[in-house]
Amino acid sequence: MDATLTLGVERYVQQGQAMAAADAAQRAIMRRKRFDTIAVHGLYSMQAALANQGSIVEPAYFSSAQHFENSDHMEAALAYLMPSWTYTRIANPTVHYLEETLALLEGYGYDGEVSACAAGSGMAAIFMATSPFLAQETNARRGAAPMNIVASAKCYGGTFMLFSQRYAAERGVEVRWVRDPLDLAEWESKVDEHTRFVFGEMPSNPSLGVFDIAAVADLAHSAGAPLIVDSTVATPALMRPLLHGADIVVHSVSKSMASSGFAIAGALIARHHIPSRVGPDELRANFALYVKLLPFRDHGPAISPFNALMALNDLRTLRSRMDLLSRNALRVAEFLADHPAVEAVYYPGLPDAPEHPVARRYMWLADAADDYGQPVNRFGHLLSFAVRGGPSAARRAFDRLQMIWRATDLGRIKSVATIPAISTHQQQGDSGRALAGVPAHLIRLSVGGEHPEDIMDDLAQALA
Ligand SMILES: *Cc1c(COP(=O)(O)O)cnc(C)c1O
């Protein structure tokens, strides 16, 4: 304990320790529950409700700031000596409930400790999950040491731009793109002792690429670098990368997690004690907390408490929804694979897809044995298909859709389609799209919760 603390501050520190112990006790209780129970309740307990007028849903704290009892309380809080929220850019009680739920879901079945940091968008989360590893290391004799990052080229357009423009072009970071994420030798040839982090997206948007998480994690770890996985499309209901050796998982919470489409949100979720050759010990000990307390506070990509509440509310039904959407998507993928106007279908659930064997190893519906009597694979709601006749034929079919929304969005309970080359992956140009495997005649379809026959009817009339 800091000897300069006054007795008054000390009292709040002790109060803080009791609050943290209560949270830890509730976390331990919830870690023993099943996936759906965690999704429904998160960390919000009856005791917490009684301190909140008995409300059975998490409190919505829209206040920008927290009032303090006195200067001692303020000092203890601002020095991070006690759990507190202070100011909504730094922390917020409603956001805290979202973070705790995400950490519990992503850490479901994982033995060690897991923490989360919610952000205003998926891109904000990806930025916050990656930029701390790009700290300059200077050596008096050699100057700045070289650094590189290794990332799957099959990734979201925003991630491609963050890495290639913001990091490579503006800051001089060498980005080593892995063209074929299924090819372990390619990952291996690119990771070395100057690699700051390894990044992969699975399944990737929009080309549905996959990679062997455990093998790539081993490669990253042998170089002393963390593996970061964008698992937006799978969600923890279908895949939990931390169980397979990944260190940090990033999400666009805006997508399947907030399936109603009422909020933009993001999160990074990290296991404790991750490898990294750069940064302070706190970064390695608890990455999500380190980010939240320091770089996040300075960059300011905070999520609105309203959006956090919208996401929390949708998360409660995540598993059953991902099951339904995955079953619908498989039927739609099979229908498209047989359609004469369709040149190719990309969906890891199709048995002859090159991604299928790896996807089958990693993508399992959580607790499926309770519903189906045995574990079952589920491959998510996202698929893409190339239309015979090239870009103009793809645009004609796209323009004829009558029910499936034309929008740059996915993970909705409503079916949504886009043409990535003119939307999500437009800014990266022809060469960037070639690298990422996004041809101009590709339609990306996020299959929703409508009856699959109605989704197929709309596609049939559009492709006719
Ligand atoms: C949408 C998306 C993002 C970006 O998330 P935002 O919430 O839109 O900032 C990142 N990764 C994937 C896979 C996405 O689909």
Short mmCIF file of C-alpha atoms and ligand atoms in Angstrom, two decimals:
data_model
loop_
_atom_site.label_atom_id
_atom_site.label_comp_id
_atom_site.label_asym_id
_atom_site.label_seq_id
_atom_site.Cartn_x
_atom_site.Cartn_y
_atom_site.Cartn_z
CA MET A 1 0.00 0.00 0.00
CA ASP A 2 1.28 3.46 -0.90
CA ALA A 3 2.58 5.08 2.33
CA THR A 4 1.50 8.53 1.15
CA LEU A 5 -2.20 7.59 1.08
CA THR A 6 -4.28 9.40 3.68
CA LEU A 7 -6.46 7.39 6.01
CA GLY A 8 -9.52 8.61 4.11
CA VAL A 9 -8.23 7.32 0.75
CA GLU A 10 -7.25 4.07 2.45
CA ARG A 11 -10.86 3.56 3.52
CA TYR A 12 -12.02 3.77 -0.11
CA VAL A 13 -9.29 1.42 -1.24
CA GLN A 14 -10.62 -1.15 1.22
CA GLN A 15 -14.18 -0.52 0.04
CA GLY A 16 -12.90 -1.03 -3.49
CA GLN A 17 -11.31 -4.34 -2.59
CA ALA A 18 -14.64 -5.55 -1.20
CA MET A 19 -16.42 -4.49 -4.43
CA ALA A 20 -13.82 -6.28 -6.56
CA ALA A 21 -14.12 -9.40 -4.40
CA ALA A 22 -17.92 -9.40 -4.85
CA ASP A 23 -17.49 -9.16 -8.65
CA ALA A 24 -14.92 -11.98 -8.58
CA ALA A 25 -17.23 -14.18 -6.50
CA GLN A 26 -20.12 -13.61 -8.94
CA ARG A 27 -17.80 -14.27 -11.88
CA ALA A 28 -16.80 -17.60 -10.31
CA ILE A 29 -20.49 -18.53 -9.89
CA MET A 30 -21.30 -17.64 -13.50
CA ARG A 31 -18.28 -19.49 -14.89
CA ARG A 32 -19.90 -22.69 -13.67
CA LYS A 33 -23.14 -22.02 -15.63
CA ARG A 34 -24.01 -23.10 -19.17
CA PHE A 35 -23.59 -20.84 -22.20
CA ASP A 36 -27.24 -19.76 -22.40
CA THR A 37 -27.38 -18.91 -18.71
CA ILE A 38 -24.30 -16.73 -19.01
CA ALA A 39 -25.74 -15.04 -22.10
CA VAL A 40 -29.02 -14.31 -20.29
CA HIS A 41 -27.61 -13.12 -16.94
CA GLY A 42 -23.99 -12.08 -17.46
CA LEU A 43 -22.63 -10.76 -14.20
CA TYR A 44 -25.87 -9.04 -13.13
CA SER A 45 -26.95 -10.71 -9.89
CA MET A 46 -29.86 -10.38 -7.46
CA GLN A 47 -27.54 -8.53 -5.06
CA ALA A 48 -26.66 -6.05 -7.80
CA ALA A 49 -30.37 -5.64 -8.60
CA LEU A 50 -31.24 -4.85 -4.98
CA ALA A 51 -28.72 -2.01 -5.09
CA ASN A 52 -30.52 -0.79 -8.21
CA GLN A 53 -34.18 -0.40 -7.13
CA GLY A 54 -34.65 -4.11 -7.78
CA SER A 55 -34.48 -3.76 -11.57
CA ILE A 56 -34.27 -7.21 -13.18
CA VAL A 57 -32.39 -5.84 -16.18
CA GLU A 58 -28.98 -4.22 -16.08
CA PRO A 59 -29.15 -0.51 -15.21
CA ALA A 60 -28.81 1.99 -18.05
CA TYR A 61 -26.36 4.62 -16.80
CA PHE A 62 -26.42 7.36 -19.39
CA SER A 63 -24.71 9.83 -17.07
CA SER A 64 -21.45 11.22 -18.43
CA ALA A 65 -19.80 11.16 -15.01
CA GLN A 66 -19.82 9.73 -11.50
CA HIS A 67 -20.31 11.88 -8.37
CA PHE A 68 -17.83 11.28 -5.54
CA GLU A 69 -18.55 11.39 -1.85
CA ASN A 70 -15.48 13.52 -1.11
CA SER A 71 -11.94 14.24 -2.29
CA ASP A 72 -10.59 10.98 -0.81
CA HIS A 73 -13.11 9.00 -2.85
CA MET A 74 -12.21 10.98 -5.97
CA GLU A 75 -8.48 10.45 -5.45
CA ALA A 76 -8.87 6.70 -4.90
CA ALA A 77 -11.04 6.37 -8.02
CA LEU A 78 -8.90 8.48 -10.35
CA ALA A 79 -5.73 6.68 -9.25
CA TYR A 80 -7.49 3.40 -10.27
CA LEU A 81 -7.19 2.21 -6.65
CA MET A 82 -10.80 1.06 -6.52
CA PRO A 83 -13.43 -0.13 -9.02
CA SER A 84 -15.20 2.99 -10.20
CA TRP A 85 -16.20 4.48 -13.48
CA THR A 86 -15.46 8.19 -13.07
CA TYR A 87 -16.35 9.32 -16.61
CA THR A 88 -18.07 7.41 -19.42
CA ARG A 89 -15.10 7.67 -21.82
CA ILE A 90 -13.03 5.75 -19.27
CA ALA A 91 -15.63 3.32 -17.95
CA ASN A 92 -19.37 3.03 -17.33
CA PRO A 93 -21.47 0.59 -15.25
CA THR A 94 -23.70 -0.45 -18.18
CA VAL A 95 -20.67 -0.99 -20.41
CA HIS A 96 -19.10 -2.99 -17.57
CA TYR A 97 -21.98 -5.49 -17.73
CA LEU A 98 -21.45 -5.92 -21.48
CA GLU A 99 -17.71 -6.47 -20.97
CA GLU A 100 -18.26 -9.05 -18.26
CA THR A 101 -20.79 -10.95 -20.39
CA LEU A 102 -18.45 -10.99 -23.38
CA ALA A 103 -15.50 -12.17 -21.27
CA LEU A 104 -17.61 -14.99 -19.82
CA LEU A 105 -18.95 -16.10 -23.22
CA GLU A 106 -15.63 -15.94 -25.04
CA GLY A 107 -13.95 -17.68 -22.10
CA TYR A 108 -16.62 -20.40 -21.89
CA GLY A 109 -14.81 -23.69 -21.42
CA TYR A 110 -11.42 -21.98 -21.05
CA ASP A 111 -9.52 -22.69 -17.83
CA GLY A 112 -7.70 -19.40 -17.30
CA GLU A 113 -8.77 -15.82 -16.60
CA VAL A 114 -10.28 -13.73 -19.41
CA SER A 115 -11.08 -10.00 -19.53
CA ALA A 116 -12.82 -7.77 -22.07
CA CYS A 117 -12.79 -4.15 -23.18
CA ALA A 118 -15.79 -2.84 -25.15
CA ALA A 119 -15.30 -0.16 -27.80
CA GLY A 120 -17.46 2.10 -29.93
CA SER A 121 -17.13 -0.12 -33.02
CA GLY A 122 -15.44 -3.25 -34.27
CA MET A 123 -12.79 -1.14 -35.99
CA ALA A 124 -12.09 0.73 -32.74
CA ALA A 125 -11.64 -2.64 -31.03
CA ILE A 126 -9.28 -3.89 -33.77
CA PHE A 127 -7.26 -0.68 -33.54
CA MET A 128 -7.06 -0.94 -29.74
CA ALA A 129 -6.16 -4.65 -29.91
CA THR A 130 -3.29 -4.11 -32.34
CA SER A 131 -1.73 -0.64 -31.88
CA PRO A 132 -0.21 -1.31 -28.40
CA PHE A 133 2.08 -3.87 -30.07
CA LEU A 134 3.51 -1.28 -32.47
CA ALA A 135 5.38 0.70 -29.80
CA GLN A 136 8.81 1.85 -31.03
CA GLU A 137 11.68 -0.06 -29.51
CA THR A 138 14.81 2.00 -29.84
CA ASN A 139 18.31 0.80 -29.47
CA ALA A 140 21.00 3.43 -28.89
CA ARG A 141 23.31 1.91 -31.48
CA ARG A 142 20.86 0.63 -34.10
CA GLY A 143 18.07 3.19 -33.82
CA ALA A 144 14.49 1.93 -34.22
CA ALA A 145 14.36 -1.87 -34.51
CA PRO A 146 12.47 -3.18 -37.57
CA MET A 147 9.01 -4.57 -36.96
CA ASN A 148 6.45 -6.47 -38.97
CA ILE A 149 2.94 -7.81 -38.56
CA VAL A 150 1.61 -10.97 -40.18
CA ALA A 151 -2.05 -11.02 -41.18
CA SER A 152 -4.40 -13.06 -43.30
CA ALA A 153 -5.25 -11.14 -46.48
CA LYS A 154 -8.71 -12.69 -46.29
CA CYS A 155 -10.04 -10.13 -43.86
CA TYR A 156 -12.61 -7.39 -43.46
CA GLY A 157 -12.04 -4.34 -45.74
CA GLY A 158 -11.66 -1.99 -42.76
CA THR A 159 -8.97 -4.18 -41.24
CA PHE A 160 -7.19 -4.32 -44.60
CA MET A 161 -7.19 -0.50 -44.72
CA LEU A 162 -6.11 -0.12 -41.08
CA PHE A 163 -3.11 -2.38 -41.62
CA SER A 164 -2.14 -1.32 -45.16
CA GLN A 165 -2.84 2.44 -44.92
CA ARG A 166 -2.73 3.52 -41.30
CA TYR A 167 0.02 1.15 -40.17
CA ALA A 168 2.07 0.41 -43.31
CA ALA A 169 1.76 3.56 -45.43
CA GLU A 170 1.54 6.12 -42.61
CA ARG A 171 3.72 4.56 -39.93
CA GLY A 172 6.12 2.37 -41.88
CA VAL A 173 5.10 -0.92 -40.31
CA GLU A 174 5.84 -3.86 -42.61
CA VAL A 175 2.64 -5.83 -43.23
CA ARG A 176 3.18 -9.41 -44.39
CA TRP A 177 -0.06 -10.61 -45.93
CA VAL A 178 -0.84 -14.30 -45.91
CA ARG A 179 -2.65 -14.98 -49.19
CA ASP A 180 -3.83 -18.48 -48.39
CA PRO A 181 -4.65 -18.77 -44.69
CA LEU A 182 -5.12 -22.54 -45.07
CA ASP A 183 -1.43 -22.86 -46.00
CA LEU A 184 0.55 -23.24 -42.77
CA ALA A 185 3.86 -23.03 -44.63
CA GLU A 186 2.93 -19.53 -45.78
CA TRP A 187 2.27 -18.37 -42.20
CA GLU A 188 5.51 -20.00 -41.11
CA SER A 189 7.56 -18.30 -43.83
CA LYS A 190 6.32 -14.86 -42.69
CA VAL A 191 6.54 -14.98 -38.89
CA ASP A 192 9.96 -14.09 -37.40
CA GLU A 193 11.52 -12.54 -34.29
CA HIS A 194 10.46 -9.04 -35.42
CA THR A 195 6.78 -10.00 -35.74
CA ARG A 196 4.75 -7.95 -33.25
CA PHE A 197 1.48 -9.82 -33.67
CA VAL A 198 -0.18 -12.41 -35.91
CA PHE A 199 -3.73 -11.68 -37.06
CA GLY A 200 -6.35 -13.90 -38.65
CA GLU A 201 -10.09 -13.65 -39.32
CA MET A 202 -12.28 -16.76 -39.17
CA PRO A 203 -14.48 -17.30 -41.01
CA SER A 204 -13.46 -14.26 -43.02
CA ASN A 205 -15.77 -11.65 -44.45
CA PRO A 206 -16.64 -12.04 -47.34
CA SER A 207 -14.57 -14.93 -48.72
CA LEU A 208 -15.19 -17.31 -45.77
CA GLY A 209 -11.50 -18.14 -45.36
CA VAL A 210 -10.46 -20.20 -42.35
CA PHE A 211 -7.13 -21.16 -40.78
CA ASP A 212 -5.79 -23.69 -38.29
CA ILE A 213 -5.95 -21.56 -35.12
CA ALA A 214 -3.95 -23.94 -32.90
CA ALA A 215 -1.12 -24.31 -35.41
CA VAL A 216 -0.91 -20.57 -36.14
CA ALA A 217 -1.01 -19.83 -32.39
CA ASP A 218 1.99 -22.16 -31.90
CA LEU A 219 3.86 -20.36 -34.68
CA ALA A 220 3.13 -16.93 -33.18
CA HIS A 221 4.10 -18.08 -29.69
CA SER A 222 7.38 -19.57 -30.82
CA ALA A 223 8.24 -16.08 -32.13
CA GLY A 224 7.11 -14.48 -28.83
CA ALA A 225 4.10 -12.79 -30.46
CA PRO A 226 0.39 -12.97 -29.66
CA LEU A 227 -2.25 -14.38 -32.02
CA ILE A 228 -5.24 -12.07 -32.50
CA VAL A 229 -8.40 -13.56 -34.07
CA ASP A 230 -11.35 -11.63 -35.51
CA SER A 231 -14.17 -14.02 -34.70
CA THR A 232 -17.07 -11.68 -35.58
CA VAL A 233 -18.71 -14.05 -38.05
CA ALA A 234 -18.53 -17.12 -35.79
CA THR A 235 -19.34 -15.54 -32.38
CA PRO A 236 -18.51 -17.48 -29.18
CA ALA A 237 -21.67 -19.54 -29.74
CA LEU A 238 -19.88 -21.37 -32.59
CA MET A 239 -16.16 -20.91 -31.94
CA ARG A 240 -13.97 -19.74 -29.06
CA PRO A 241 -10.41 -19.12 -30.28
CA LEU A 242 -9.00 -18.75 -26.74
CA LEU A 243 -9.60 -22.50 -26.26
CA HIS A 244 -7.27 -23.21 -29.17
CA GLY A 245 -4.34 -21.02 -28.18
CA ALA A 246 -5.35 -17.56 -29.45
CA ASP A 247 -4.45 -14.70 -27.09
CA ILE A 248 -6.87 -11.97 -28.09
CA VAL A 249 -10.27 -12.15 -29.82
CA VAL A 250 -11.79 -9.10 -31.50
CA HIS A 251 -15.41 -8.62 -32.43
CA SER A 252 -17.59 -6.31 -34.35
CA VAL A 253 -20.32 -6.56 -31.71
CA SER A 254 -22.43 -4.57 -34.22
CA LYS A 255 -23.02 -7.79 -36.19
CA SER A 256 -24.46 -11.11 -34.95
CA MET A 257 -24.08 -10.16 -31.31
CA ALA A 258 -26.34 -7.13 -31.74
CA SER A 259 -28.47 -8.89 -34.30
CA SER A 260 -31.45 -6.50 -34.20
CA GLY A 261 -29.30 -3.86 -35.88
CA PHE A 262 -29.78 -1.14 -33.27
CA ALA A 263 -26.16 -0.46 -32.35
CA ILE A 264 -22.58 -0.16 -33.56
CA ALA A 265 -20.23 -1.71 -31.01
CA GLY A 266 -16.97 -3.61 -30.70
CA ALA A 267 -14.90 -5.49 -28.17
CA LEU A 268 -11.55 -7.09 -27.55
CA ILE A 269 -11.40 -10.08 -25.25
CA ALA A 270 -8.06 -11.40 -24.02
CA ARG A 271 -6.78 -14.18 -21.85
CA HIS A 272 -4.38 -13.13 -19.08
CA HIS A 273 -0.58 -13.60 -19.45
CA ILE A 274 -0.15 -13.17 -23.19
CA PRO A 275 3.21 -13.13 -24.99
CA SER A 276 4.63 -9.86 -26.34
CA ARG A 277 8.20 -8.66 -26.67
CA VAL A 278 7.12 -5.02 -26.40
CA GLY A 279 5.12 -3.05 -23.87
CA PRO A 280 5.03 -2.99 -20.07
CA ASP A 281 4.41 -6.02 -17.85
CA GLU A 282 0.81 -4.88 -17.32
CA LEU A 283 0.16 -5.36 -21.06
CA ARG A 284 1.16 -9.03 -20.82
CA ALA A 285 -0.51 -9.68 -17.45
CA ASN A 286 -4.03 -8.52 -18.38
CA PHE A 287 -4.13 -7.03 -21.88
CA ALA A 288 -7.82 -6.03 -21.88
CA LEU A 289 -7.51 -4.20 -18.55
CA TYR A 290 -4.24 -2.56 -19.60
CA VAL A 291 -5.85 -1.28 -22.80
CA LYS A 292 -8.94 -0.06 -20.97
CA LEU A 293 -7.05 1.82 -18.25
CA LEU A 294 -4.35 3.42 -20.39
CA PRO A 295 -4.29 3.56 -24.23
CA PHE A 296 -8.09 3.44 -24.48
CA ARG A 297 -8.43 6.37 -22.07
CA ASP A 298 -6.05 8.40 -24.22
CA HIS A 299 -7.50 7.43 -27.63
CA GLY A 300 -11.13 7.71 -26.52
CA PRO A 301 -13.01 5.12 -28.67
CA ALA A 302 -15.67 4.63 -25.99
CA ILE A 303 -18.99 2.93 -26.63
CA SER A 304 -22.27 4.64 -25.75
CA PRO A 305 -23.99 2.99 -22.75
CA PHE A 306 -27.15 2.91 -24.87
CA ASN A 307 -25.41 0.81 -27.52
CA ALA A 308 -23.94 -1.42 -24.81
CA LEU A 309 -27.45 -2.08 -23.52
CA MET A 310 -28.78 -2.86 -27.02
CA ALA A 311 -25.96 -5.37 -27.51
CA LEU A 312 -26.48 -6.95 -24.08
CA ASN A 313 -30.14 -7.42 -24.84
CA ASP A 314 -29.49 -9.24 -28.13
CA LEU A 315 -26.68 -11.34 -26.67
CA ARG A 316 -29.13 -13.16 -24.40
CA THR A 317 -30.35 -15.30 -27.31
CA LEU A 318 -27.04 -15.60 -29.16
CA ARG A 319 -26.67 -19.40 -29.15
CA SER A 320 -30.15 -20.36 -30.31
CA ARG A 321 -30.06 -17.60 -32.92
CA MET A 322 -26.69 -18.72 -34.31
CA ASP A 323 -28.03 -22.26 -34.47
CA LEU A 324 -31.11 -21.16 -36.42
CA LEU A 325 -29.21 -18.84 -38.77
CA SER A 326 -26.56 -21.52 -39.42
CA ARG A 327 -29.19 -24.13 -40.30
CA ASN A 328 -30.90 -21.67 -42.64
CA ALA A 329 -27.58 -20.69 -44.22
CA LEU A 330 -26.63 -24.31 -44.94
CA ARG A 331 -29.93 -24.87 -46.75
CA VAL A 332 -29.52 -21.67 -48.76
CA ALA A 333 -25.89 -22.58 -49.59
CA GLU A 334 -26.98 -26.02 -50.86
CA PHE A 335 -29.72 -24.40 -52.95
CA LEU A 336 -27.27 -21.92 -54.50
CA ALA A 337 -24.66 -24.63 -55.13
CA ASP A 338 -27.23 -26.45 -57.33
CA HIS A 339 -28.44 -23.32 -59.14
CA PRO A 340 -27.41 -23.07 -62.83
CA ALA A 341 -26.93 -19.27 -62.65
CA VAL A 342 -24.41 -19.61 -59.81
CA GLU A 343 -20.75 -20.16 -60.66
CA ALA A 344 -19.45 -20.87 -57.14
CA VAL A 345 -20.65 -20.82 -53.54
CA TYR A 346 -18.35 -20.05 -50.63
CA TYR A 347 -19.60 -21.54 -47.38
CA PRO A 348 -17.41 -23.56 -44.98
CA GLY A 349 -20.37 -25.82 -44.19
CA LEU A 350 -20.48 -27.30 -47.70
CA PRO A 351 -18.70 -30.69 -47.54
CA ASP A 352 -16.66 -30.09 -50.71
CA ALA A 353 -15.44 -26.62 -49.67
CA PRO A 354 -11.63 -26.55 -49.21
CA GLU A 355 -12.28 -24.82 -45.87
CA HIS A 356 -14.60 -27.57 -44.62
CA PRO A 357 -12.08 -29.85 -42.84
CA VAL A 358 -10.55 -27.00 -40.81
CA ALA A 359 -13.93 -25.35 -40.18
CA ARG A 360 -15.28 -28.68 -38.92
CA ARG A 361 -12.51 -28.89 -36.37
CA TYR A 362 -13.22 -25.47 -34.88
CA MET A 363 -16.87 -24.56 -35.42
CA TRP A 364 -19.17 -26.34 -32.99
CA LEU A 365 -22.44 -25.09 -31.53
CA ALA A 366 -21.89 -24.57 -27.79
CA ASP A 367 -23.72 -27.12 -25.62
CA ALA A 368 -25.26 -28.74 -28.72
CA ALA A 369 -25.40 -32.16 -27.09
CA ASP A 370 -28.15 -30.85 -24.79
CA ASP A 371 -30.36 -30.09 -27.81
CA TYR A 372 -29.27 -32.73 -30.32
CA GLY A 373 -27.95 -35.57 -28.17
CA GLN A 374 -24.48 -35.11 -29.65
CA PRO A 375 -22.05 -32.32 -30.57
CA VAL A 376 -22.96 -30.63 -33.88
CA ASN A 377 -21.01 -28.45 -36.27
CA ARG A 378 -22.54 -25.12 -37.18
CA PHE A 379 -20.95 -22.85 -39.78
CA GLY A 380 -22.67 -19.51 -39.29
CA HIS A 381 -24.95 -17.28 -41.33
CA LEU A 382 -22.49 -15.80 -43.81
CA LEU A 383 -21.98 -17.08 -47.35
CA SER A 384 -20.90 -15.65 -50.67
CA PHE A 385 -21.64 -16.68 -54.23
CA ALA A 386 -20.30 -15.74 -57.63
CA VAL A 387 -22.89 -15.19 -60.34
CA ARG A 388 -22.38 -16.68 -63.81
CA GLY A 389 -22.03 -13.92 -66.41
CA GLY A 390 -19.72 -11.62 -64.45
CA PRO A 391 -20.20 -8.32 -62.62
CA SER A 392 -23.19 -7.09 -64.67
CA ALA A 393 -25.09 -10.35 -64.12
CA ALA A 394 -24.31 -10.14 -60.39
CA ARG A 395 -25.62 -6.57 -60.25
CA ARG A 396 -28.78 -7.53 -62.15
CA ALA A 397 -29.53 -10.37 -59.72
CA PHE A 398 -28.72 -8.15 -56.75
CA ASP A 399 -31.01 -5.37 -58.00
CA ARG A 400 -33.92 -7.83 -58.43
CA LEU A 401 -33.97 -8.94 -54.76
CA GLN A 402 -37.44 -8.25 -53.34
CA MET A 403 -37.09 -9.14 -49.65
CA ILE A 404 -33.38 -9.60 -48.92
CA TRP A 405 -32.12 -6.14 -48.03
CA ARG A 406 -29.41 -4.49 -50.11
CA ALA A 407 -27.11 -3.14 -47.40
CA THR A 408 -23.52 -3.35 -46.21
CA ASP A 409 -24.35 -5.26 -43.09
CA LEU A 410 -24.37 -8.79 -41.75
CA GLY A 411 -25.38 -10.88 -38.78
CA ARG A 412 -28.90 -9.51 -38.80
CA ILE A 413 -32.04 -11.43 -37.96
CA LYS A 414 -33.13 -10.10 -41.41
CA SER A 415 -31.38 -11.41 -44.52
CA VAL A 416 -29.02 -8.84 -46.02
CA ALA A 417 -26.94 -8.94 -49.21
CA THR A 418 -24.15 -6.80 -50.60
CA ILE A 419 -21.65 -6.76 -53.45
CA PRO A 420 -18.36 -6.44 -51.53
CA ALA A 421 -16.35 -5.11 -54.50
CA ILE A 422 -18.52 -1.96 -54.61
CA SER A 423 -19.13 -1.65 -50.87
CA THR A 424 -17.19 -3.15 -47.96
CA HIS A 425 -14.13 -3.90 -50.07
CA GLN A 426 -14.38 -0.98 -52.49
CA GLN A 427 -11.63 1.27 -51.07
CA GLN A 428 -8.89 -1.34 -51.22
CA GLY A 429 -8.84 -1.30 -55.04
CA ASP A 430 -8.44 -4.10 -57.63
CA SER A 431 -5.06 -5.33 -56.37
CA GLY A 432 -6.20 -5.34 -52.72
CA ARG A 433 -9.34 -7.25 -53.72
CA ALA A 434 -7.30 -9.74 -55.73
CA LEU A 435 -5.12 -10.29 -52.65
CA ALA A 436 -8.16 -10.79 -50.44
CA GLY A 437 -9.99 -12.97 -52.98
CA VAL A 438 -12.96 -10.67 -53.59
CA PRO A 439 -14.02 -10.81 -57.27
CA ALA A 440 -16.38 -8.20 -58.72
CA HIS A 441 -19.18 -10.70 -59.37
CA LEU A 442 -19.35 -11.91 -55.76
CA ILE A 443 -22.55 -11.40 -53.78
CA ARG A 444 -22.25 -11.72 -50.02
CA LEU A 445 -25.37 -12.96 -48.29
CA SER A 446 -26.00 -12.89 -44.57
CA VAL A 447 -28.81 -15.37 -44.08
CA GLY A 448 -31.43 -14.26 -41.56
CA GLY A 449 -34.12 -15.85 -39.47
CA GLU A 450 -36.88 -15.80 -42.10
CA HIS A 451 -38.20 -19.20 -43.25
CA PRO A 452 -35.44 -20.56 -45.56
CA GLU A 453 -38.00 -21.34 -48.30
CA ASP A 454 -38.88 -17.64 -48.51
CA ILE A 455 -35.19 -16.67 -48.67
CA MET A 456 -34.64 -19.21 -51.48
CA ASP A 457 -37.75 -18.00 -53.34
CA ASP A 458 -36.38 -14.46 -53.36
CA LEU A 459 -32.99 -15.69 -54.62
CA ALA A 460 -34.64 -17.91 -57.26
CA GLN A 461 -36.65 -15.07 -58.77
CA ALA A 462 -33.61 -12.74 -58.65
CA LEU A 463 -31.38 -15.31 -60.43
CA ALA A 464 -34.04 -16.40 -62.96
C1 LIG B 1 -18.08 -5.31 -39.65
C2 LIG B 1 -16.81 -6.00 -39.34
C3 LIG B 1 -15.77 -5.32 -38.69
C4 LIG B 1 -15.86 -3.87 -38.32
O1 LIG B 1 -16.79 -3.66 -37.31
P1 LIG B 1 -17.60 -2.28 -37.12
O2 LIG B 1 -18.43 -2.54 -35.92
O3 LIG B 1 -18.38 -2.04 -38.37
O4 LIG B 1 -16.56 -1.22 -36.89
C5 LIG B 1 -14.63 -6.05 -38.39
N1 LIG B 1 -14.51 -7.35 -38.72
C6 LIG B 1 -15.49 -8.02 -39.34
C7 LIG B 1 -15.30 -9.47 -39.66
C8 LIG B 1 -16.67 -7.38 -39.67
O5 LIG B 1 -17.64 -8.05 -40.31
#
